[in-house]
Short mmCIF file of C-alpha atoms in Angstrom, two decimals:
data_model
loop_
_atom_site.label_atom_id
_atom_site.label_comp_id
_atom_site.label_asym_id
_atom_site.label_seq_id
_atom_site.Cartn_x
_atom_site.Cartn_y
_atom_site.Cartn_z
CA MET A 27 85.00 120.36 101.82
CA SER A 28 82.65 117.45 101.13
CA VAL A 29 79.87 119.83 100.08
CA ILE A 30 82.20 121.57 97.63
CA LEU A 31 83.31 118.23 96.21
CA ALA A 32 79.70 117.03 95.90
CA ALA A 33 78.83 120.17 93.94
CA ALA A 34 81.95 119.79 91.80
CA LEU A 35 81.11 116.18 90.90
CA LEU A 36 77.57 117.21 90.00
CA VAL A 37 78.75 120.05 87.76
CA LEU A 38 81.33 117.84 86.07
CA THR A 39 78.67 115.17 85.52
CA LEU A 40 76.10 117.53 84.02
CA THR A 41 78.70 119.23 81.81
CA LYS A 42 79.94 115.78 80.65
CA SER A 43 83.50 116.68 81.59
CA PHE A 44 84.69 113.19 82.52
CA MET A 45 86.18 110.45 80.35
CA CYS A 46 83.58 107.80 79.43
CA THR A 47 84.14 104.24 78.22
CA THR A 48 82.35 103.24 75.01
CA ALA A 49 80.76 99.88 74.28
CA SER A 50 83.87 98.96 72.30
CA GLY A 51 86.11 99.72 75.28
CA HIS A 52 87.57 103.02 74.07
CA SER A 53 88.00 105.97 76.44
CA ILE A 54 86.63 109.29 75.14
CA GLU A 55 85.41 112.59 76.55
CA CYS A 56 81.83 112.10 77.72
CA ASP A 57 80.57 115.03 75.66
CA ARG A 58 81.53 113.04 72.53
CA CYS A 59 79.18 110.17 73.38
CA LYS A 60 76.57 109.48 70.67
CA THR A 61 78.57 111.46 68.13
CA MET A 62 79.81 110.04 64.82
CA TYR A 63 83.43 109.33 63.92
CA ARG A 64 85.17 107.95 60.85
CA GLY A 65 86.69 104.56 61.51
CA ASP A 66 89.03 102.31 59.55
CA GLY A 67 88.06 101.99 55.92
CA GLY A 68 86.28 105.34 55.93
CA HIS A 69 83.10 103.98 57.53
CA TRP A 70 81.15 106.13 59.98
CA HIS A 71 80.42 104.82 63.47
CA GLU A 72 78.75 106.15 66.59
CA HIS A 73 80.49 106.47 69.96
CA THR A 74 78.16 104.19 71.92
CA CYS A 75 77.95 105.55 75.45
CA ASP A 76 75.63 107.57 77.67
CA PRO A 77 77.07 111.07 78.18
CA ILE A 78 75.28 111.87 81.46
CA GLY A 79 74.94 108.32 82.79
CA GLY A 80 78.54 107.53 81.88
CA SER A 81 79.74 110.71 83.57
CA PHE A 82 77.87 109.80 86.73
CA GLU A 83 79.35 106.30 86.75
CA VAL A 84 82.79 107.90 86.67
CA ALA A 85 81.80 110.39 89.39
CA ILE A 86 80.92 107.61 91.83
CA SER A 87 83.68 105.19 90.82
CA GLY A 88 85.88 106.37 93.67
CA PHE A 89 83.47 104.84 96.18
CA SER A 90 84.46 101.36 95.00
CA ASN A 91 88.17 102.15 95.17
CA LYS A 92 90.15 100.01 97.63
CA VAL A 93 92.00 103.06 98.94
CA SER A 94 88.73 104.67 100.02
CA TRP A 95 87.63 101.53 101.81
CA LEU A 96 91.00 101.03 103.55
CA VAL A 97 90.81 104.50 105.07
CA PHE A 98 87.10 104.14 105.88
CA CYS A 99 87.66 100.87 107.74
CA ALA A 100 90.73 102.18 109.53
CA PHE A 101 88.68 105.11 110.85
CA HIS A 102 86.33 102.65 112.53
CA ILE A 103 89.28 100.78 114.02
CA GLY A 104 90.39 104.13 115.42
CA LYS A 105 86.89 104.65 116.81
CA ALA A 106 87.19 101.35 118.66
CA VAL A 107 90.55 102.45 120.13
CA GLU A 108 88.92 105.68 121.29
CA LYS A 109 85.64 104.14 122.50
CA THR A 110 87.24 101.48 124.67
CA GLY A 111 89.65 103.98 126.23
CA PHE A 112 92.60 101.86 125.13
CA GLY A 113 94.33 104.74 123.35
CA LYS A 114 94.06 106.97 126.39
CA ARG A 115 95.27 104.14 128.64
CA VAL A 116 98.39 103.62 126.52
CA SER A 117 99.14 107.35 126.41
CA LEU A 118 98.69 107.81 130.16
CA ALA A 119 100.87 104.79 130.90
CA LEU A 120 103.66 106.17 128.75
CA VAL A 121 103.51 109.67 130.24
CA GLY A 122 103.29 108.23 133.76
CA SER A 123 106.33 105.98 133.30
CA MET A 124 108.51 108.43 131.33
CA GLY A 125 107.39 111.77 132.76
CA GLN A 126 110.28 112.45 135.14
CA SER A 127 111.81 115.10 132.84
CA ALA A 128 110.86 117.38 129.98
CA LEU A 129 112.56 115.10 127.47
CA GLY A 130 110.88 112.09 129.06
CA ILE A 131 107.43 113.58 128.58
CA GLY A 132 108.35 114.54 125.03
CA TYR A 133 109.43 110.99 124.22
CA ALA A 134 106.29 109.61 125.89
CA VAL A 135 104.13 111.70 123.55
CA CYS A 136 106.22 110.51 120.58
CA LEU A 137 105.87 106.88 121.61
CA ALA A 138 102.11 107.24 122.08
CA GLU A 139 101.80 108.59 118.54
CA LEU A 140 103.96 105.76 117.16
CA ILE A 141 101.88 103.06 118.86
CA LEU A 142 98.54 104.48 117.73
CA ALA A 143 99.50 105.55 114.18
CA PRO A 144 99.16 102.16 112.39
CA PHE A 145 95.56 101.82 113.54
CA ILE A 146 94.19 105.38 113.41
CA PRO A 147 94.50 106.77 109.86
CA SER A 148 93.26 110.23 110.75
CA ASN A 149 96.19 112.18 112.12
CA THR A 150 93.64 114.74 113.35
CA ALA A 151 91.58 112.11 115.18
CA ARG A 152 94.72 110.57 116.66
CA GLY A 153 96.46 113.80 117.60
CA GLY A 154 93.41 115.92 118.38
CA GLY A 155 91.08 113.30 119.81
CA ILE A 156 93.37 111.06 121.86
CA VAL A 157 96.82 112.55 122.42
CA TYR A 158 95.94 116.26 122.58
CA PRO A 159 93.65 116.04 125.67
CA ILE A 160 96.43 114.22 127.53
CA VAL A 161 99.04 116.76 126.45
CA GLU A 162 96.81 119.61 127.62
CA SER A 163 96.24 117.83 130.92
CA VAL A 164 100.00 117.44 131.37
CA ILE A 165 100.55 121.12 130.55
CA ALA A 166 97.95 122.14 133.13
CA SER A 167 99.52 119.81 135.72
CA LEU A 168 102.85 121.56 135.16
CA GLY A 169 101.28 124.82 136.32
CA VAL A 170 100.88 126.52 132.95
CA ASP A 171 98.04 129.05 132.70
CA PRO A 172 96.39 128.56 129.25
CA HIS A 173 95.29 132.22 129.24
CA ILE A 174 98.73 133.84 129.53
CA GLY A 175 99.70 133.33 125.89
CA GLU A 176 103.21 132.28 124.92
CA ASP A 177 104.85 129.83 127.31
CA PRO A 178 108.02 127.70 126.91
CA VAL A 179 106.52 124.65 128.66
CA GLY A 180 103.25 124.69 126.72
CA GLY A 181 105.14 125.54 123.53
CA PHE A 182 107.59 122.67 124.01
CA LEU A 183 104.89 120.02 124.50
CA SER A 184 102.60 121.45 121.80
CA PHE A 185 105.32 121.59 119.15
CA VAL A 186 106.66 118.14 120.06
CA ALA A 187 103.16 116.64 119.97
CA ALA A 188 102.29 118.28 116.63
CA SER A 189 105.58 117.18 115.06
CA ALA A 190 105.33 113.65 116.49
CA ASN A 191 101.85 113.38 114.98
CA LEU A 192 103.25 114.17 111.53
CA ILE A 193 106.31 111.93 111.87
CA SER A 194 104.18 108.97 112.96
CA SER A 195 101.86 109.71 110.01
CA SER A 196 104.82 109.37 107.65
CA LEU A 197 105.89 106.01 109.07
CA PHE A 198 102.86 103.90 108.12
CA VAL A 199 100.69 103.72 105.01
CA THR A 200 97.71 103.68 107.42
CA GLY A 201 99.04 106.64 109.44
CA MET A 202 97.30 109.37 107.46
CA ALA A 203 94.33 109.46 105.08
CA GLY A 204 96.41 110.65 102.11
CA ASN A 205 99.10 107.96 102.38
CA PRO A 206 97.24 105.25 100.42
CA ILE A 207 96.90 107.74 97.55
CA VAL A 208 100.71 107.99 97.39
CA ALA A 209 100.94 104.18 97.24
CA SER A 210 98.18 104.02 94.62
CA LYS A 211 99.81 106.68 92.41
CA ALA A 212 103.17 104.90 92.66
CA ALA A 213 101.50 101.69 91.51
CA ASP A 214 99.74 103.43 88.62
CA ILE A 215 102.77 105.35 87.31
CA PHE A 216 105.77 103.19 88.26
CA GLY A 217 104.03 99.82 88.42
CA ILE A 218 105.47 99.06 91.87
CA GLU A 219 103.80 97.57 94.93
CA PHE A 220 104.27 99.88 97.92
CA GLY A 221 102.22 98.29 100.69
CA PHE A 222 102.38 98.32 104.48
CA SER A 223 105.66 96.44 104.87
CA GLU A 224 107.50 98.30 102.06
CA TRP A 225 106.39 101.63 103.51
CA VAL A 226 107.53 100.78 107.04
CA ILE A 227 110.86 99.36 105.85
CA GLY A 228 111.61 102.43 103.76
CA ALA A 229 110.45 105.05 106.26
CA SER A 230 111.63 103.41 109.49
CA VAL A 231 115.27 104.53 109.75
CA PRO A 232 114.94 108.23 108.78
CA ALA A 233 111.54 108.72 110.46
CA LEU A 234 112.57 107.11 113.75
CA LEU A 235 115.82 109.10 113.83
CA ILE A 236 113.88 112.33 113.25
CA MET A 237 111.53 111.32 116.06
CA LEU A 238 114.52 110.64 118.31
CA LEU A 239 115.97 114.09 117.61
CA LEU A 240 112.65 115.92 117.99
CA PRO A 241 112.39 116.48 121.81
CA PRO A 242 116.01 117.61 122.36
CA PHE A 243 115.85 119.87 119.30
CA VAL A 244 112.67 121.62 120.49
CA HIS A 245 114.08 121.73 124.04
CA ILE A 246 117.08 123.69 122.74
CA LEU A 247 114.75 126.12 120.94
CA LEU A 248 112.43 126.80 123.90
CA ARG A 249 114.37 125.73 127.04
CA PRO A 250 111.27 124.95 129.15
CA LYS A 251 111.51 124.80 132.95
CA LEU A 252 109.04 122.25 134.31
CA ASP A 253 107.41 121.87 137.72
CA PHE A 254 106.49 118.20 138.29
CA THR A 255 104.71 118.74 141.62
CA ASN A 256 101.18 117.89 140.43
CA LEU A 257 101.91 115.81 137.32
CA SER A 258 102.17 112.35 138.91
CA GLN A 259 99.00 112.90 140.94
CA ASN A 260 97.09 114.06 137.87
CA ILE A 261 98.20 111.04 135.80
CA ARG A 262 97.29 108.62 138.61
CA ARG A 263 93.85 110.23 138.95
CA GLN A 264 93.12 109.86 135.24
CA HIS A 265 94.48 106.32 135.21
CA HIS A 266 92.35 105.39 138.22
CA ALA A 267 89.26 106.78 136.48
CA LEU A 268 89.83 104.33 133.60
CA GLY A 269 89.86 101.32 135.93
CA ALA A 270 91.17 97.90 134.98
CA MET A 271 91.35 96.80 131.35
CA SER A 272 87.95 95.67 130.14
CA ASP A 273 87.08 92.59 128.08
CA GLN A 274 86.42 94.91 125.16
CA GLU A 275 89.98 96.23 125.35
CA TYR A 276 91.40 92.69 125.37
CA ARG A 277 89.29 91.80 122.32
CA LEU A 278 90.44 94.99 120.62
CA CYS A 279 94.10 94.21 121.36
CA ALA A 280 93.75 90.74 119.86
CA THR A 281 92.12 92.20 116.74
CA LEU A 282 94.77 94.91 116.38
CA LEU A 283 97.58 92.38 116.74
CA THR A 284 95.98 90.18 114.08
CA CYS A 285 95.69 93.18 111.74
CA LEU A 286 99.30 94.13 112.27
CA VAL A 287 100.53 90.59 111.55
CA LEU A 288 98.42 90.35 108.38
CA TRP A 289 99.43 93.83 107.17
CA VAL A 290 103.13 93.18 107.69
CA GLY A 291 102.80 89.70 106.20
CA THR A 292 100.79 90.71 103.12
CA PRO A 293 103.40 89.25 100.71
CA TYR A 294 103.19 85.91 102.53
CA PHE A 295 99.49 85.66 103.35
CA GLY A 296 98.29 87.17 100.09
CA ILE A 297 95.49 89.11 101.80
CA ASP A 298 95.06 92.68 100.60
CA ALA A 299 95.45 95.39 103.25
CA THR A 300 91.91 96.64 102.58
CA VAL A 301 90.47 93.17 103.14
CA VAL A 302 92.34 92.96 106.45
CA ALA A 303 90.90 96.31 107.57
CA TYR A 304 87.39 95.29 106.50
CA MET A 305 87.76 91.97 108.31
CA ALA A 306 88.79 93.86 111.46
CA ILE A 307 85.60 95.95 111.39
CA VAL A 308 83.41 92.89 111.04
CA ILE A 309 85.25 91.09 113.86
CA LEU A 310 85.00 94.11 116.16
CA ILE A 311 81.24 94.30 115.54
CA LEU A 312 80.78 90.55 116.10
CA LEU A 313 82.81 90.77 119.32
CA ASN A 314 80.66 93.69 120.47
CA VAL A 315 83.61 96.06 120.68
CA LEU A 316 81.80 98.21 118.15
CA THR A 317 78.09 98.31 117.40
CA TRP A 318 76.48 99.02 114.06
CA SER A 319 75.26 102.24 115.62
CA ASP A 320 78.90 103.23 116.25
CA VAL A 321 79.64 102.67 112.56
CA VAL A 322 76.62 104.68 111.44
CA LYS A 323 77.38 107.55 113.84
CA ASN A 324 81.07 107.78 112.98
CA HIS A 325 80.58 110.97 110.98
CA LYS A 326 84.30 111.58 110.51
CA ALA A 327 84.68 108.20 108.78
CA TRP A 328 81.77 108.80 106.40
CA ASP A 329 82.88 112.35 105.65
CA THR A 330 86.46 111.25 104.91
CA PHE A 331 85.15 108.34 102.80
CA PHE A 332 83.17 110.80 100.68
CA TRP A 333 85.85 113.42 100.11
CA LEU A 334 88.64 110.90 99.66
CA ALA A 335 86.62 108.95 97.08
CA SER A 336 85.83 112.22 95.31
CA PHE A 337 89.48 113.28 95.30
CA ILE A 338 90.48 109.90 93.88
CA VAL A 339 88.01 110.33 91.01
CA LEU A 340 89.32 113.82 90.25
CA ALA A 341 92.93 112.65 90.41
CA GLU A 342 92.23 109.69 88.11
CA GLN A 343 90.42 111.95 85.64
CA LEU A 344 93.29 114.42 85.61
CA THR A 345 95.50 111.49 84.61
CA ALA A 346 93.00 110.25 82.02
CA LEU A 347 92.74 113.72 80.47
CA GLY A 348 96.53 114.01 80.27
CA VAL A 349 96.86 116.85 82.78
CA THR A 350 99.13 114.86 85.11
CA ASP A 351 101.44 113.92 82.21
CA TRP A 352 101.51 117.54 81.03
CA ILE A 353 102.55 118.82 84.48
CA GLY A 354 105.05 115.99 84.82
CA ASN A 355 106.58 116.75 81.42
CA SER A 356 106.75 120.46 82.29
CA LEU A 357 108.62 119.67 85.51
CA SER A 358 110.92 117.22 83.78
CA ARG A 359 112.00 119.70 81.10
CA SER A 360 113.69 121.87 83.72
CA LEU A 361 115.77 118.89 84.92
CA HIS A 362 116.40 116.98 81.70
CA ASN A 363 120.21 117.35 81.90
CA ALA A 364 120.52 116.24 85.53
CA SER A 365 121.32 112.75 86.80
CA PRO A 366 118.44 110.54 88.07
CA LEU A 367 119.55 111.02 91.70
CA VAL A 368 119.75 114.80 91.39
CA CYS A 369 116.34 114.81 89.68
CA THR A 370 114.87 112.72 92.50
CA ILE A 371 116.22 115.03 95.21
CA SER A 372 115.15 118.16 93.32
CA LEU A 373 111.62 116.90 92.71
CA SER A 374 111.21 115.79 96.33
CA LEU A 375 112.41 119.17 97.64
CA ALA A 376 110.01 121.01 95.34
CA TYR A 377 107.24 118.71 96.55
CA PHE A 378 108.15 119.34 100.19
CA PHE A 379 108.11 123.14 100.03
CA SER A 380 105.01 123.25 97.83
CA MET A 381 103.15 122.46 101.08
CA TYR A 382 103.29 126.20 101.81
CA MET A 383 100.52 126.58 99.22
CA PHE A 384 98.11 124.17 100.93
CA SER A 385 96.05 124.07 104.11
CA SER A 386 95.40 120.33 103.84
CA ILE A 387 97.94 117.51 103.65
CA SER A 388 95.50 115.29 101.73
CA SER A 389 94.79 118.03 99.19
CA HIS A 390 98.54 118.45 98.70
CA VAL A 391 98.93 114.72 98.07
CA VAL A 392 96.01 114.56 95.63
CA ALA A 393 97.17 117.62 93.70
CA PHE A 394 100.90 116.93 93.43
CA ALA A 395 101.81 113.28 94.08
CA GLY A 396 100.71 112.16 90.60
CA PRO A 397 102.42 114.96 88.63
CA PHE A 398 105.68 114.62 90.56
CA PHE A 399 105.68 110.85 90.04
CA ALA A 400 104.98 111.43 86.33
CA ALA A 401 107.94 113.81 86.15
CA GLY A 402 110.10 111.26 87.94
CA TYR A 403 109.04 108.56 85.48
CA VAL A 404 110.04 110.73 82.51
CA LEU A 405 113.39 111.62 84.12
CA GLY A 406 114.21 108.01 85.00
CA CYS A 407 114.17 108.53 88.78
CA PRO A 408 114.50 105.37 90.89
CA PRO A 409 110.82 104.48 91.51
CA LYS A 410 111.06 103.33 95.13
CA LEU A 411 113.39 106.16 96.11
CA LEU A 412 111.09 108.87 94.77
CA THR A 413 108.06 107.11 96.24
CA ILE A 414 109.47 106.93 99.77
CA LEU A 415 110.59 110.57 99.60
CA VAL A 416 107.11 111.71 98.57
CA ALA A 417 105.64 109.37 101.19
CA LEU A 418 107.75 110.90 103.96
CA PHE A 419 107.44 114.50 102.80
CA SER A 420 103.65 114.35 102.42
CA SER A 421 103.40 114.35 106.22
CA LEU A 422 106.70 115.88 107.35
CA ALA A 423 106.07 119.06 105.34
CA GLY A 424 102.99 119.69 107.47
CA ILE A 425 105.11 121.28 110.21
CA LEU A 426 106.03 124.17 107.90
CA THR A 427 102.83 126.05 108.76
CA PRO A 428 100.44 126.18 111.74
CA PHE A 429 97.45 125.44 109.48
CA SER A 430 98.62 122.48 107.36
CA THR A 431 96.30 119.92 108.97
CA GLY A 432 93.77 119.64 111.78
CA SER A 433 96.11 118.22 114.41
CA VAL A 434 98.73 120.94 113.87
CA ALA A 435 96.07 123.65 113.88
CA ILE A 436 94.72 122.34 117.22
CA TYR A 437 98.12 122.59 118.91
CA ALA A 438 99.07 125.88 117.25
CA SER A 439 95.75 127.50 118.19
CA GLN A 440 96.50 127.17 121.92
CA GLY A 441 98.79 130.19 121.66
CA TYR A 442 101.78 128.77 123.53
CA ILE A 443 103.85 129.59 120.43
CA SER A 444 103.08 132.68 118.33
CA GLN A 445 102.34 132.09 114.65
CA PRO A 446 105.52 133.84 113.41
CA LYS A 447 107.59 131.65 115.75
CA TRP A 448 105.70 128.55 114.61
CA PHE A 449 106.67 129.31 111.00
CA MET A 450 110.29 129.81 112.09
CA PHE A 451 110.43 126.67 114.28
CA GLY A 452 108.67 124.70 111.55
CA LEU A 453 111.26 125.75 108.99
CA LEU A 454 114.15 124.96 111.36
CA PHE A 455 112.77 121.52 112.18
CA SER A 456 112.12 120.93 108.47
CA VAL A 457 115.78 121.66 107.73
CA LEU A 458 116.79 119.13 110.40
CA SER A 459 114.40 116.55 108.90
CA LEU A 460 115.72 117.15 105.38
CA VAL A 461 119.32 116.75 106.55
CA VAL A 462 118.44 113.39 108.14
CA VAL A 463 116.52 112.21 105.08
CA PHE A 464 119.23 113.18 102.59
CA THR A 465 122.08 111.69 104.65
CA VAL A 466 120.98 108.77 106.79
CA GLY A 467 117.92 108.10 104.63
CA LEU A 468 119.90 107.91 101.38
CA ILE A 469 122.45 105.58 103.00
CA TRP A 470 119.63 103.32 104.25
CA TRP A 471 117.87 103.19 100.88
CA LYS A 472 121.18 102.42 99.18
CA ILE A 473 121.72 99.52 101.59
CA ILE A 474 118.28 98.02 100.83
CA GLY A 475 118.82 98.50 97.09
CA TRP A 476 116.22 101.14 96.28
CA TYR A 477 118.61 103.06 94.00
#
């Protein structure tokens, strides 16, 4: 994807397809730079700007965006969690203490995702790199042969883990790479601040209830029969291999706790979330939890930084060119006679099911969050209500298909659930999630005054 985006930015630069800023501060299409225009009083003036140079400045502007840097820094925090073994230690401890039943193991996986989500912004890195190996180990310990195809036990744990990964991604602004874009678009269009604490407050009640319902719901669908003979021994062996907590893990814990306090207390401390994340990286390097070599070799962080920055530029230019407003106005015309609440629910449902058209959650967010917010602005939708619905649905809709994001694809590819069944289970769980959101969620948001 990054190669395609690099080529796209180059083509758009050379064809002068961006919006440039003139010396007088006006925004014009870059291909109009150095052309003449008639100003006030009938006098002729030149648009003073560099068509190619100005286009390139726009093309790289996303790399100075705070959203790009927040995600970039959070990836390195996630690398520290992975490198020290702390993430695996937490996951093993949870499975070991709660793994006396199928539901217990399911809730242990959910809790592991919830604990790691605020600090690992890549749902693929979190689900595929830390939680997935443990889930597969648990499945093997329960006597499941990975070569036999469909299996209720493997299917139960795979679907629970994939869904928990998406639910935890919806709960925190740092839970998934596309989440900061939702917050940024809400700020641009509605003029509201939707930071770490606002996101958690808004998402907490519906997301946690959905997480609570997840294991028993999937258990009813698949009815797995588990054999716990080898599980405890396998967990103890892996835990023993980790040894006692290292000094690096203690330093990491202190840093993570500091980050969490500063993120939650942003309104009180006045420190931007991106600054907190950047500070964490520097501290982790100074404390020798991470090395500069770790930062340089974290290819996933650099790759995400590049494509996210590129997507931000494209999204901003779509807004500057009026495309976002045009789509938003087109959507709003079909709902112009409805009440603001009905418009909000209708837009959010359309946003949710539009995920069927995408194979990337982040691409879905970049393409549709802005236009749907623009439509909501025109229709007078409650800003915070529409924002939290888009925030939740950006991740929750990922369960609709087995290819929506890397973490889901990893679990679905194991073959414990056939693809047709995955689509069916995904739709059923989506219906459950929507019922929770539009009942309990609406009551909660009414209580906190969001509409």
